[in-house]
PDB file of C-alpha atoms and ligand atoms in Angstrom:
ATOM      1  CA  MET F 189       7.633 -10.070  -1.431  1.00 80.00           C
ATOM      2  CA  GLY F 190       5.646  -7.154  -2.763  1.00 92.00           C
ATOM      3  CA  LEU F 191       4.155  -7.328  -6.211  1.00 97.00           C
ATOM      4  CA  THR F 192       5.625  -8.711  -9.408  1.00 97.00           C
ATOM      5  CA  VAL F 193       4.028  -8.799 -12.827  1.00 98.00           C
ATOM      6  CA  GLN F 194       5.881 -10.855 -15.405  1.00 98.00           C
ATOM      7  CA  LYS F 195       5.220 -10.745 -19.125  1.00 98.00           C
ATOM      8  CA  ILE F 196       1.451 -10.635 -18.949  1.00 98.00           C
ATOM      9  CA  ASN F 197      -0.634 -10.472 -22.106  1.00 98.00           C
ATOM     10  CA  LYS F 198      -4.309  -9.716 -22.387  1.00 97.00           C
ATOM     11  CA  THR F 199      -6.373  -9.883 -25.550  1.00 97.00           C
ATOM     12  CA  TYR F 200      -9.988  -8.800 -25.916  1.00 96.00           C
ATOM     13  CA  ARG F 201     -12.007 -10.532 -28.612  1.00 93.00           C
ATOM     14  CA  SER F 202     -15.257  -9.214 -29.987  1.00 89.00           C
ATOM     15  CA  GLY F 203     -16.558 -11.038 -33.035  1.00 91.00           C
ATOM     16  CA  GLU F 204     -13.904 -11.124 -35.755  1.00 92.00           C
ATOM     17  CA  THR F 205     -11.626  -8.567 -34.156  1.00 93.00           C
ATOM     18  CA  THR F 206      -9.063  -9.029 -31.413  1.00 94.00           C
ATOM     19  CA  PHE F 207      -7.419  -6.284 -29.461  1.00 95.00           C
ATOM     20  CA  HIS F 208      -4.107  -6.768 -27.702  1.00 96.00           C
ATOM     21  CA  ALA F 209      -4.634  -4.630 -24.589  1.00 97.00           C
ATOM     22  CA  LEU F 210      -1.512  -5.677 -22.612  1.00 98.00           C
ATOM     23  CA  LYS F 211       1.707  -6.759 -24.321  1.00 98.00           C
ATOM     24  CA  ASP F 212       4.404  -8.486 -22.252  1.00 98.00           C
ATOM     25  CA  VAL F 213       3.888  -6.144 -19.322  1.00 98.00           C
ATOM     26  CA  THR F 214       6.474  -6.607 -16.581  1.00 97.00           C
ATOM     27  CA  LEU F 215       6.771  -4.540 -13.419  1.00 96.00           C
ATOM     28  CA  GLU F 216       7.498  -4.788  -9.736  1.00 96.00           C
ATOM     29  CA  MET F 217       6.691  -2.959  -6.540  1.00 96.00           C
ATOM     30  CA  GLU F 218       8.057  -3.366  -3.060  1.00 95.00           C
ATOM     31  CA  THR F 219       5.734  -3.777  -0.094  1.00 96.00           C
ATOM     32  CA  GLY F 220       4.571  -0.393   1.136  1.00 95.00           C
ATOM     33  CA  GLU F 221       5.382   1.466  -2.060  1.00 95.00           C
ATOM     34  CA  ILE F 222       3.060   3.928  -3.715  1.00 95.00           C
ATOM     35  CA  ALA F 223       3.067   3.919  -7.520  1.00 96.00           C
ATOM     36  CA  VAL F 224       1.088   5.695 -10.198  1.00 95.00           C
ATOM     37  CA  ILE F 225       0.130   4.430 -13.631  1.00 96.00           C
ATOM     38  CA  LEU F 226       0.004   7.143 -16.264  1.00 94.00           C
ATOM     39  CA  GLY F 227      -0.856   6.807 -19.943  1.00 95.00           C
ATOM     40  CA  PRO F 228      -3.307   7.892 -22.603  1.00 95.00           C
ATOM     41  CA  SER F 229      -6.857   6.611 -22.712  1.00 95.00           C
ATOM     42  CA  GLY F 230      -6.895   3.073 -24.092  1.00 96.00           C
ATOM     43  CA  SER F 231      -3.280   2.327 -23.145  1.00 97.00           C
ATOM     44  CA  GLY F 232      -4.314  -0.554 -20.863  1.00 97.00           C
ATOM     45  CA  LYS F 233      -4.219   1.062 -17.411  1.00 98.00           C
ATOM     46  CA  SER F 234      -7.538  -0.321 -16.141  1.00 97.00           C
ATOM     47  CA  THR F 235      -6.876  -3.702 -17.714  1.00 98.00           C
ATOM     48  CA  LEU F 236      -3.568  -3.906 -15.827  1.00 98.00           C
ATOM     49  CA  LEU F 237      -5.127  -2.810 -12.521  1.00 98.00           C
ATOM     50  CA  ASN F 238      -8.007  -5.269 -12.873  1.00 97.00           C
ATOM     51  CA  ALA F 239      -5.622  -8.113 -13.683  1.00 97.00           C
ATOM     52  CA  ILE F 240      -3.577  -7.363 -10.555  1.00 98.00           C
ATOM     53  CA  GLY F 241      -6.791  -7.114  -8.517  1.00 98.00           C
ATOM     54  CA  GLY F 242      -8.026 -10.514  -9.678  1.00 96.00           C
ATOM     55  CA  ILE F 243     -11.042  -9.047 -11.504  1.00 94.00           C
ATOM     56  CA  ASP F 244      -9.807  -9.883 -15.022  1.00 92.00           C
ATOM     57  CA  GLN F 245      -7.989 -12.971 -16.260  1.00 93.00           C
ATOM     58  CA  VAL F 246      -4.853 -12.525 -18.345  1.00 96.00           C
ATOM     59  CA  ASP F 247      -4.026 -14.750 -21.348  1.00 96.00           C
ATOM     60  CA  ASN F 248      -0.563 -15.612 -20.052  1.00 97.00           C
ATOM     61  CA  GLY F 249       2.209 -14.411 -17.769  1.00 98.00           C
ATOM     62  CA  ASP F 250       2.523 -14.303 -13.987  1.00 98.00           C
ATOM     63  CA  ILE F 251       1.213 -11.970 -11.321  1.00 98.00           C
ATOM     64  CA  SER F 252       2.407 -12.421  -7.769  1.00 98.00           C
ATOM     65  CA  VAL F 253       1.063 -10.370  -4.847  1.00 97.00           C
ATOM     66  CA  GLU F 254       2.533 -11.080  -1.404  1.00 94.00           C
ATOM     67  CA  GLY F 255       2.867 -14.736  -2.272  1.00 93.00           C
ATOM     68  CA  TRP F 256      -0.494 -15.115  -4.041  1.00 96.00           C
ATOM     69  CA  ASN F 257      -0.138 -16.447  -7.561  1.00 97.00           C
ATOM     70  CA  VAL F 258      -2.898 -14.264  -8.964  1.00 97.00           C
ATOM     71  CA  ALA F 259      -2.867 -15.294 -12.619  1.00 93.00           C
ATOM     72  CA  SER F 260      -3.715 -18.913 -11.806  1.00 91.00           C
ATOM     73  CA  LEU F 261      -6.458 -18.519  -9.180  1.00 94.00           C
ATOM     74  CA  SER F 262      -9.755 -20.341  -9.572  1.00 93.00           C
ATOM     75  CA  ASP F 263     -12.900 -18.202  -9.373  1.00 92.00           C
ATOM     76  CA  LYS F 264     -13.405 -19.214  -5.755  1.00 94.00           C
ATOM     77  CA  GLU F 265      -9.791 -18.514  -4.822  1.00 95.00           C
ATOM     78  CA  SER F 266      -9.937 -15.125  -6.482  1.00 95.00           C
ATOM     79  CA  VAL F 267     -12.870 -14.180  -4.240  1.00 94.00           C
ATOM     80  CA  ASN F 268     -10.695 -14.983  -1.208  1.00 94.00           C
ATOM     81  CA  TYR F 269      -7.750 -13.160  -2.739  1.00 96.00           C
ATOM     82  CA  ARG F 270      -9.776  -9.983  -3.233  1.00 95.00           C
ATOM     83  CA  ARG F 271     -11.320 -10.280   0.205  1.00 93.00           C
ATOM     84  CA  GLU F 272      -8.056 -10.783   2.057  1.00 93.00           C
ATOM     85  CA  MET F 273      -5.647  -8.748   0.001  1.00 96.00           C
ATOM     86  CA  ILE F 274      -7.253  -6.031  -2.086  1.00 97.00           C
ATOM     87  CA  GLY F 275      -8.984  -2.708  -1.508  1.00 97.00           C
ATOM     88  CA  PHE F 276     -10.483  -0.985  -4.536  1.00 97.00           C
ATOM     89  CA  VAL F 277     -11.241   2.700  -5.009  1.00 97.00           C
ATOM     90  CA  PHE F 278     -12.947   3.716  -8.246  1.00 95.00           C
ATOM     91  CA  GLN F 279     -13.830   7.032  -9.829  1.00 93.00           C
ATOM     92  CA  MET F 280     -17.516   6.402  -9.156  1.00 89.00           C
ATOM     93  CA  ASN F 281     -17.640   5.647  -5.456  1.00 82.00           C
ATOM     94  CA  ASN F 282     -20.681   3.322  -5.599  1.00 90.00           C
ATOM     95  CA  LEU F 283     -21.728   4.084  -2.033  1.00 97.00           C
ATOM     96  CA  ILE F 284     -25.044   2.561  -1.013  1.00 97.00           C
ATOM     97  CA  PRO F 285     -27.371   5.606  -0.962  1.00 97.00           C
ATOM     98  CA  ASN F 286     -29.756   4.482   1.759  1.00 97.00           C
ATOM     99  CA  LEU F 287     -26.991   3.505   4.211  1.00 98.00           C
ATOM    100  CA  THR F 288     -25.102   5.994   6.386  1.00 98.00           C
ATOM    101  CA  VAL F 289     -21.361   6.594   6.148  1.00 98.00           C
ATOM    102  CA  TYR F 290     -20.872   4.276   9.121  1.00 98.00           C
ATOM    103  CA  GLU F 291     -23.055   1.552   7.607  1.00 98.00           C
ATOM    104  CA  ASN F 292     -21.415   1.765   4.184  1.00 98.00           C
ATOM    105  CA  ILE F 293     -18.057   1.083   5.834  1.00 98.00           C
ATOM    106  CA  GLU F 294     -19.597  -1.578   8.081  1.00 98.00           C
ATOM    107  CA  VAL F 295     -20.773  -3.589   5.062  1.00 97.00           C
ATOM    108  CA  ALA F 296     -17.145  -3.910   3.994  1.00 96.00           C
ATOM    109  CA  ALA F 297     -15.894  -4.524   7.546  1.00 97.00           C
ATOM    110  CA  ASN F 298     -18.358  -7.389   7.966  1.00 95.00           C
ATOM    111  CA  ILE F 299     -16.662  -9.512   5.311  1.00 91.00           C
ATOM    112  CA  SER F 300     -13.367  -9.335   7.193  1.00 90.00           C
ATOM    113  CA  THR F 301     -12.371 -11.475  10.178  1.00 88.00           C
ATOM    114  CA  SER F 302     -10.401  -8.691  11.868  1.00 91.00           C
ATOM    115  CA  PRO F 303     -11.395  -5.297  10.464  1.00 96.00           C
ATOM    116  CA  LEU F 304     -10.146  -1.978  11.766  1.00 97.00           C
ATOM    117  CA  LYS F 305     -12.522  -0.127  14.099  1.00 97.00           C
ATOM    118  CA  ILE F 306     -15.016   1.695  11.945  1.00 98.00           C
ATOM    119  CA  ASN F 307     -15.008   4.932  13.907  1.00 98.00           C
ATOM    120  CA  ASP F 308     -11.195   4.971  13.871  1.00 97.00           C
ATOM    121  CA  VAL F 309     -11.240   4.698  10.089  1.00 98.00           C
ATOM    122  CA  ILE F 310     -13.865   7.451   9.868  1.00 98.00           C
ATOM    123  CA  ASP F 311     -11.478   9.652  11.892  1.00 98.00           C
ATOM    124  CA  ASP F 312      -8.516   8.608   9.726  1.00 97.00           C
ATOM    125  CA  VAL F 313     -10.158   9.765   6.522  1.00 98.00           C
ATOM    126  CA  GLY F 314     -11.117  13.109   8.053  1.00 98.00           C
ATOM    127  CA  LEU F 315     -14.843  12.512   8.536  1.00 98.00           C
ATOM    128  CA  SER F 316     -15.035  12.560  12.335  1.00 98.00           C
ATOM    129  CA  GLY F 317     -18.603  13.010  13.494  1.00 97.00           C
ATOM    130  CA  MET F 318     -20.083  12.305  10.076  1.00 98.00           C
ATOM    131  CA  GLY F 319     -20.816   8.609  10.586  1.00 98.00           C
ATOM    132  CA  ASP F 320     -24.557   9.193  10.608  1.00 98.00           C
ATOM    133  CA  CYS F 321     -24.624  11.229   7.377  1.00 98.00           C
ATOM    134  CA  PHE F 322     -25.998   9.780   4.169  1.00 98.00           C
ATOM    135  CA  PRO F 323     -23.894   9.901   0.999  1.00 97.00           C
ATOM    136  CA  ARG F 324     -26.180  12.530  -0.607  1.00 97.00           C
ATOM    137  CA  GLU F 325     -25.383  14.896   2.261  1.00 98.00           C
ATOM    138  CA  LEU F 326     -21.662  14.774   1.455  1.00 97.00           C
ATOM    139  CA  SER F 327     -19.544  16.568  -1.135  1.00 97.00           C
ATOM    140  CA  GLY F 328     -17.869  14.541  -3.890  1.00 96.00           C
ATOM    141  CA  GLY F 329     -14.564  14.666  -2.027  1.00 97.00           C
ATOM    142  CA  GLN F 330     -16.180  13.508   1.212  1.00 97.00           C
ATOM    143  CA  GLN F 331     -17.901  10.654  -0.633  1.00 97.00           C
ATOM    144  CA  GLN F 332     -14.544   9.585  -1.995  1.00 97.00           C
ATOM    145  CA  ARG F 333     -13.168   9.665   1.567  1.00 98.00           C
ATOM    146  CA  VAL F 334     -15.893   7.194   2.526  1.00 98.00           C
ATOM    147  CA  SER F 335     -14.945   4.889  -0.324  1.00 98.00           C
ATOM    148  CA  ILE F 336     -11.304   5.026   0.819  1.00 98.00           C
ATOM    149  CA  ALA F 337     -12.445   4.188   4.363  1.00 98.00           C
ATOM    150  CA  ARG F 338     -14.493   1.312   2.981  1.00 97.00           C
ATOM    151  CA  ALA F 339     -11.461   0.018   1.088  1.00 97.00           C
ATOM    152  CA  ILE F 340      -9.035   0.152   4.011  1.00 97.00           C
ATOM    153  CA  VAL F 341     -11.282  -1.055   6.860  1.00 98.00           C
ATOM    154  CA  ARG F 342     -10.555  -4.657   5.860  1.00 96.00           C
ATOM    155  CA  LYS F 343      -6.799  -4.013   6.142  1.00 96.00           C
ATOM    156  CA  PRO F 344      -5.890  -4.862   2.545  1.00 96.00           C
ATOM    157  CA  LYS F 345      -2.262  -5.442   1.594  1.00 96.00           C
ATOM    158  CA  LEU F 346      -2.764  -3.766  -1.776  1.00 98.00           C
ATOM    159  CA  LEU F 347      -4.873  -0.702  -2.520  1.00 98.00           C
ATOM    160  CA  LEU F 348      -5.862  -0.330  -6.175  1.00 98.00           C
ATOM    161  CA  CYS F 349      -7.280   3.026  -7.242  1.00 97.00           C
ATOM    162  CA  ASP F 350      -8.691   3.640 -10.719  1.00 97.00           C
ATOM    163  CA  GLU F 351      -8.884   7.398 -11.337  1.00 95.00           C
ATOM    164  CA  PRO F 352      -9.886   8.141  -7.732  1.00 95.00           C
ATOM    165  CA  THR F 353      -9.947  11.881  -8.452  1.00 93.00           C
ATOM    166  CA  GLY F 354     -11.473  11.620 -11.922  1.00 92.00           C
ATOM    167  CA  SER F 355     -14.660  13.447 -11.015  1.00 91.00           C
ATOM    168  CA  LEU F 356     -13.206  15.929  -8.524  1.00 93.00           C
ATOM    169  CA  ASP F 357     -11.916  19.486  -8.902  1.00 93.00           C
ATOM    170  CA  SER F 358      -8.174  20.064  -8.616  1.00 90.00           C
ATOM    171  CA  VAL F 359      -8.129  21.292  -5.015  1.00 91.00           C
ATOM    172  CA  THR F 360     -10.232  18.360  -3.808  1.00 94.00           C
ATOM    173  CA  SER F 361      -8.115  15.993  -5.912  1.00 92.00           C
ATOM    174  CA  LYS F 362      -5.000  17.105  -4.050  1.00 91.00           C
ATOM    175  CA  ASP F 363      -6.688  16.410  -0.720  1.00 94.00           C
ATOM    176  CA  ILE F 364      -7.725  12.937  -1.831  1.00 94.00           C
ATOM    177  CA  LEU F 365      -4.264  12.106  -3.135  1.00 92.00           C
ATOM    178  CA  SER F 366      -2.749  13.319   0.150  1.00 93.00           C
ATOM    179  CA  LEU F 367      -5.190  11.077   1.992  1.00 96.00           C
ATOM    180  CA  LEU F 368      -4.166   8.070  -0.131  1.00 95.00           C
ATOM    181  CA  LYS F 369      -0.536   8.864   0.670  1.00 94.00           C
ATOM    182  CA  LYS F 370      -1.369   9.079   4.378  1.00 95.00           C
ATOM    183  CA  MET F 371      -3.206   5.714   4.316  1.00 96.00           C
ATOM    184  CA  ASN F 372      -0.300   4.215   2.387  1.00 95.00           C
ATOM    185  CA  SER F 373       2.188   5.212   5.069  1.00 93.00           C
ATOM    186  CA  ASN F 374      -0.036   4.750   8.146  1.00 94.00           C
ATOM    187  CA  TYR F 375      -0.987   1.207   7.225  1.00 94.00           C
ATOM    188  CA  ASN F 376       1.971   0.262   4.991  1.00 94.00           C
ATOM    189  CA  ILE F 377      -0.477  -0.640   2.197  1.00 96.00           C
ATOM    190  CA  THR F 378       1.177  -1.074  -1.173  1.00 97.00           C
ATOM    191  CA  THR F 379      -0.748   1.415  -3.308  1.00 97.00           C
ATOM    192  CA  LEU F 380      -1.231   1.594  -7.065  1.00 97.00           C
ATOM    193  CA  ILE F 381      -3.108   4.561  -8.523  1.00 96.00           C
ATOM    194  CA  ILE F 382      -4.268   5.223 -12.063  1.00 96.00           C
ATOM    195  CA  THR F 383      -4.443   8.961 -12.525  1.00 91.00           C
ATOM    196  CA  HIS F 384      -4.256  11.797 -15.012  1.00 84.00           C
ATOM    197  CA  ASN F 385      -3.297  14.056 -12.153  1.00 80.00           C
ATOM    198  CA  GLU F 386       0.376  14.965 -12.489  1.00 77.00           C
ATOM    199  CA  ALA F 387       0.449  16.312  -8.924  1.00 74.00           C
ATOM    200  CA  ILE F 388       0.558  12.828  -7.503  1.00 75.00           C
ATOM    201  CA  SER F 389       3.692  11.944  -9.397  1.00 73.00           C
ATOM    202  CA  GLN F 390       5.540  14.018  -6.820  1.00 78.00           C
ATOM    203  CA  MET F 391       4.323  11.859  -3.964  1.00 84.00           C
ATOM    204  CA  ALA F 392       4.765   8.497  -5.670  1.00 91.00           C
ATOM    205  CA  ASP F 393       7.777   6.232  -5.250  1.00 92.00           C
ATOM    206  CA  ARG F 394       7.378   4.812  -8.753  1.00 94.00           C
ATOM    207  CA  ILE F 395       5.853   6.276 -11.893  1.00 94.00           C
ATOM    208  CA  ILE F 396       4.768   3.724 -14.494  1.00 95.00           C
ATOM    209  CA  GLN F 397       4.012   5.075 -17.951  1.00 95.00           C
ATOM    210  CA  LEU F 398       1.944   2.851 -20.251  1.00 97.00           C
ATOM    211  CA  LYS F 399       1.680   3.277 -24.002  1.00 97.00           C
ATOM    212  CA  ASP F 400      -0.229   1.052 -26.439  1.00 97.00           C
ATOM    213  CA  GLY F 401      -0.472  -1.774 -23.899  1.00 98.00           C
ATOM    214  CA  MET F 402       3.239  -1.724 -23.129  1.00 97.00           C
ATOM    215  CA  ILE F 403       5.379  -0.299 -20.344  1.00 97.00           C
ATOM    216  CA  ASP F 404       6.898   2.831 -21.816  1.00 96.00           C
ATOM    217  CA  THR F 405       8.957   4.020 -18.854  1.00 93.00           C
ATOM    218  CA  VAL F 406       9.269   3.363 -15.132  1.00 94.00           C
ATOM    219  CA  THR F 407      10.717   6.201 -13.082  1.00 92.00           C
ATOM    220  CA  LEU F 408      11.774   5.935  -9.461  1.00 91.00           C
ATOM    221  CA  ASN F 409      11.189   9.188  -7.647  1.00 84.00           C
ATOM    222  CA  GLU F 410      14.562  10.354  -6.327  1.00 72.00           C
ATOM    223  CA  ASN F 411      12.928  12.829  -3.960  1.00 60.00           C
ATOM    224  CA  ILE F 412      11.456   9.927  -2.073  1.00 54.00           C
ATOM    225  CA  TYR F 413      14.325   7.482  -2.547  1.00 47.00           C
ATOM    226  CA  PRO F 414      17.388   9.377  -1.279  1.00 45.00           C
ATOM    227  CA  PRO F 415      20.642   8.125  -2.856  1.00 43.00           C
ATOM    228  CA  GLU F 416      22.339   5.528  -0.641  1.00 44.00           C
TER     229      GLU F 416
HETATM  230  P1  ADP A1140      -7.152   2.674 -20.151  1.00 56.91           P
HETATM  231  O1  ADP A1140      -7.536   2.302 -18.765  1.00 56.91           O
HETATM  232  O2  ADP A1140      -5.705   3.015 -20.299  1.00 56.91           O
HETATM  233  O3  ADP A1140      -8.019   3.729 -20.765  1.00 56.91           O
HETATM  234  P2  ADP A1140      -8.221   0.065 -20.785  1.00 56.91           P
HETATM  235  O4  ADP A1140      -7.393  -0.906 -20.036  1.00 56.91           O
HETATM  236  O5  ADP A1140      -9.529   0.424 -20.222  1.00 56.91           O
HETATM  237  O6  ADP A1140      -7.352   1.383 -21.050  1.00 56.91           O
HETATM  238  O7  ADP A1140      -8.462  -0.457 -22.249  1.00 56.91           O
HETATM  239  C1  ADP A1140      -7.389  -0.801 -23.120  1.00 56.91           C
HETATM  240  C2  ADP A1140      -7.947  -1.150 -24.472  1.00 56.91           C
HETATM  241  O8  ADP A1140      -8.698  -2.368 -24.374  1.00 56.91           O
HETATM  242  C3  ADP A1140      -8.897  -0.096 -25.009  1.00 56.91           C
HETATM  243  O9  ADP A1140      -8.623   0.081 -26.382  1.00 56.91           O
HETATM  244  C4  ADP A1140     -10.267  -0.677 -24.817  1.00 56.91           C
HETATM  245  O10 ADP A1140     -11.134  -0.284 -25.836  1.00 56.91           O
HETATM  246  C5  ADP A1140     -10.016  -2.162 -24.848  1.00 56.91           C
HETATM  247  N1  ADP A1140     -10.942  -2.866 -23.955  1.00 56.91           N
HETATM  248  C6  ADP A1140     -11.042  -2.703 -22.617  1.00 56.91           C
HETATM  249  N2  ADP A1140     -11.983  -3.514 -22.091  1.00 56.91           N
HETATM  250  C7  ADP A1140     -12.508  -4.197 -23.123  1.00 56.91           C
HETATM  251  C8  ADP A1140     -13.516  -5.207 -23.252  1.00 56.91           C
HETATM  252  N3  ADP A1140     -14.168  -5.671 -22.183  1.00 56.91           N
HETATM  253  N4  ADP A1140     -13.769  -5.681 -24.495  1.00 56.91           N
HETATM  254  C9  ADP A1140     -13.107  -5.243 -25.559  1.00 56.91           C
HETATM  255  N5  ADP A1140     -12.134  -4.301 -25.522  1.00 56.91           N
HETATM  256  C10 ADP A1140     -11.835  -3.788 -24.325  1.00 56.91           C
HETATM  257  P1  ADP A1141     -16.366  -0.535  17.721  1.00 56.91           P
HETATM  258  O1  ADP A1141     -15.558   0.244  16.735  1.00 56.91           O
HETATM  259  O2  ADP A1141     -15.579  -1.495  18.518  1.00 56.91           O
HETATM  260  O3  ADP A1141     -17.558  -1.150  17.095  1.00 56.91           O
HETATM  261  P2  ADP A1141     -17.663   1.859  18.574  1.00 56.91           P
HETATM  262  O4  ADP A1141     -17.714   2.585  19.862  1.00 56.91           O
HETATM  263  O5  ADP A1141     -17.110   2.547  17.401  1.00 56.91           O
HETATM  264  O6  ADP A1141     -16.842   0.527  18.817  1.00 56.91           O
HETATM  265  O7  ADP A1141     -19.118   1.335  18.223  1.00 56.91           O
HETATM  266  C1  ADP A1141     -19.795   0.415  19.060  1.00 56.91           C
HETATM  267  C2  ADP A1141     -21.009  -0.116  18.272  1.00 56.91           C
HETATM  268  O8  ADP A1141     -21.946   0.911  18.063  1.00 56.91           O
HETATM  269  C3  ADP A1141     -20.553  -0.607  16.896  1.00 56.91           C
HETATM  270  O9  ADP A1141     -20.338  -1.978  16.865  1.00 56.91           O
HETATM  271  C4  ADP A1141     -21.677  -0.198  15.999  1.00 56.91           C
HETATM  272  O10 ADP A1141     -22.561  -1.285  15.780  1.00 56.91           O
HETATM  273  C5  ADP A1141     -22.402   0.901  16.725  1.00 56.91           C
HETATM  274  N1  ADP A1141     -22.126   2.241  16.139  1.00 56.91           N
HETATM  275  C6  ADP A1141     -21.150   3.116  16.493  1.00 56.91           C
HETATM  276  N2  ADP A1141     -21.211   4.247  15.770  1.00 56.91           N
HETATM  277  C7  ADP A1141     -22.244   4.085  14.917  1.00 56.91           C
HETATM  278  C8  ADP A1141     -22.843   4.898  13.899  1.00 56.91           C
HETATM  279  N3  ADP A1141     -22.397   6.141  13.597  1.00 56.91           N
HETATM  280  N4  ADP A1141     -23.891   4.392  13.197  1.00 56.91           N
HETATM  281  C9  ADP A1141     -24.370   3.178  13.505  1.00 56.91           C
HETATM  282  N5  ADP A1141     -23.873   2.370  14.453  1.00 56.91           N
HETATM  283  C10 ADP A1141     -22.834   2.802  15.158  1.00 56.91           C
END
């Protein structure tokens, strides 16, 4: 089933002016794929990600994620959709400062009926033994590992990452992108990443280039898809 986006449009209105942020955007991903969205600032990347994640409504068009008809969910249904299907990772990790690593992940686990084991996830993201640390005791890269753990503990079908390495140095960024790739393959989570980091293009199955609210190009990575 995977993910399909068909001819979605999104317009922002403020006062007299309207801005057409997404124009007939169509794309697809297969279950378990990892894709990146590239494009200049203002090209609609976050708007597209938020529409797929059920945070923003589109004006028209269809979004289907593993059978969920995302574009036509009520507010209440979209809460369930996000809870059952989506993990988010943002540039700013928004960890709760007065909770430990373990407790930050636990907050997310508690809204799931069958979460992964918290200490297993802590191990998975490379933070073994750090469950009792507070966010301020961690480096930026380690904090981002916690936010990835928090996103995957609920076993989402789709992991949406908006500039997950935006505030990290290039070495740490590579580690975080490798971790996202590892989570993608370990848990078969379809993964969509907005990034300016060209390095990840090499590990993505699909590279989606946006320009002025439109799909400019979609490239399938031949290194990952061997010719049949
Ligand atoms: P990107 O993520 O590629 O930088 P965005 O999706 O954030 O692009 O934004 C696309 C365009 O829509 C930008 O020109 C931005 O100014 C505009 N935009 C985004 N959110 C809003 C909003 N809430 N109200 C008005 N305009 C917005
Ligand atoms: P499980 O993953 O099944 O909960 P664990 O052995 O990981 O099993 O943990 C058992 C219980 O101990 C958990 O339910 C949790 O409440 C608590 N716990 C484990 N590690 C921590 C920790 N680092 N901080 C706070 N509580 C913890």
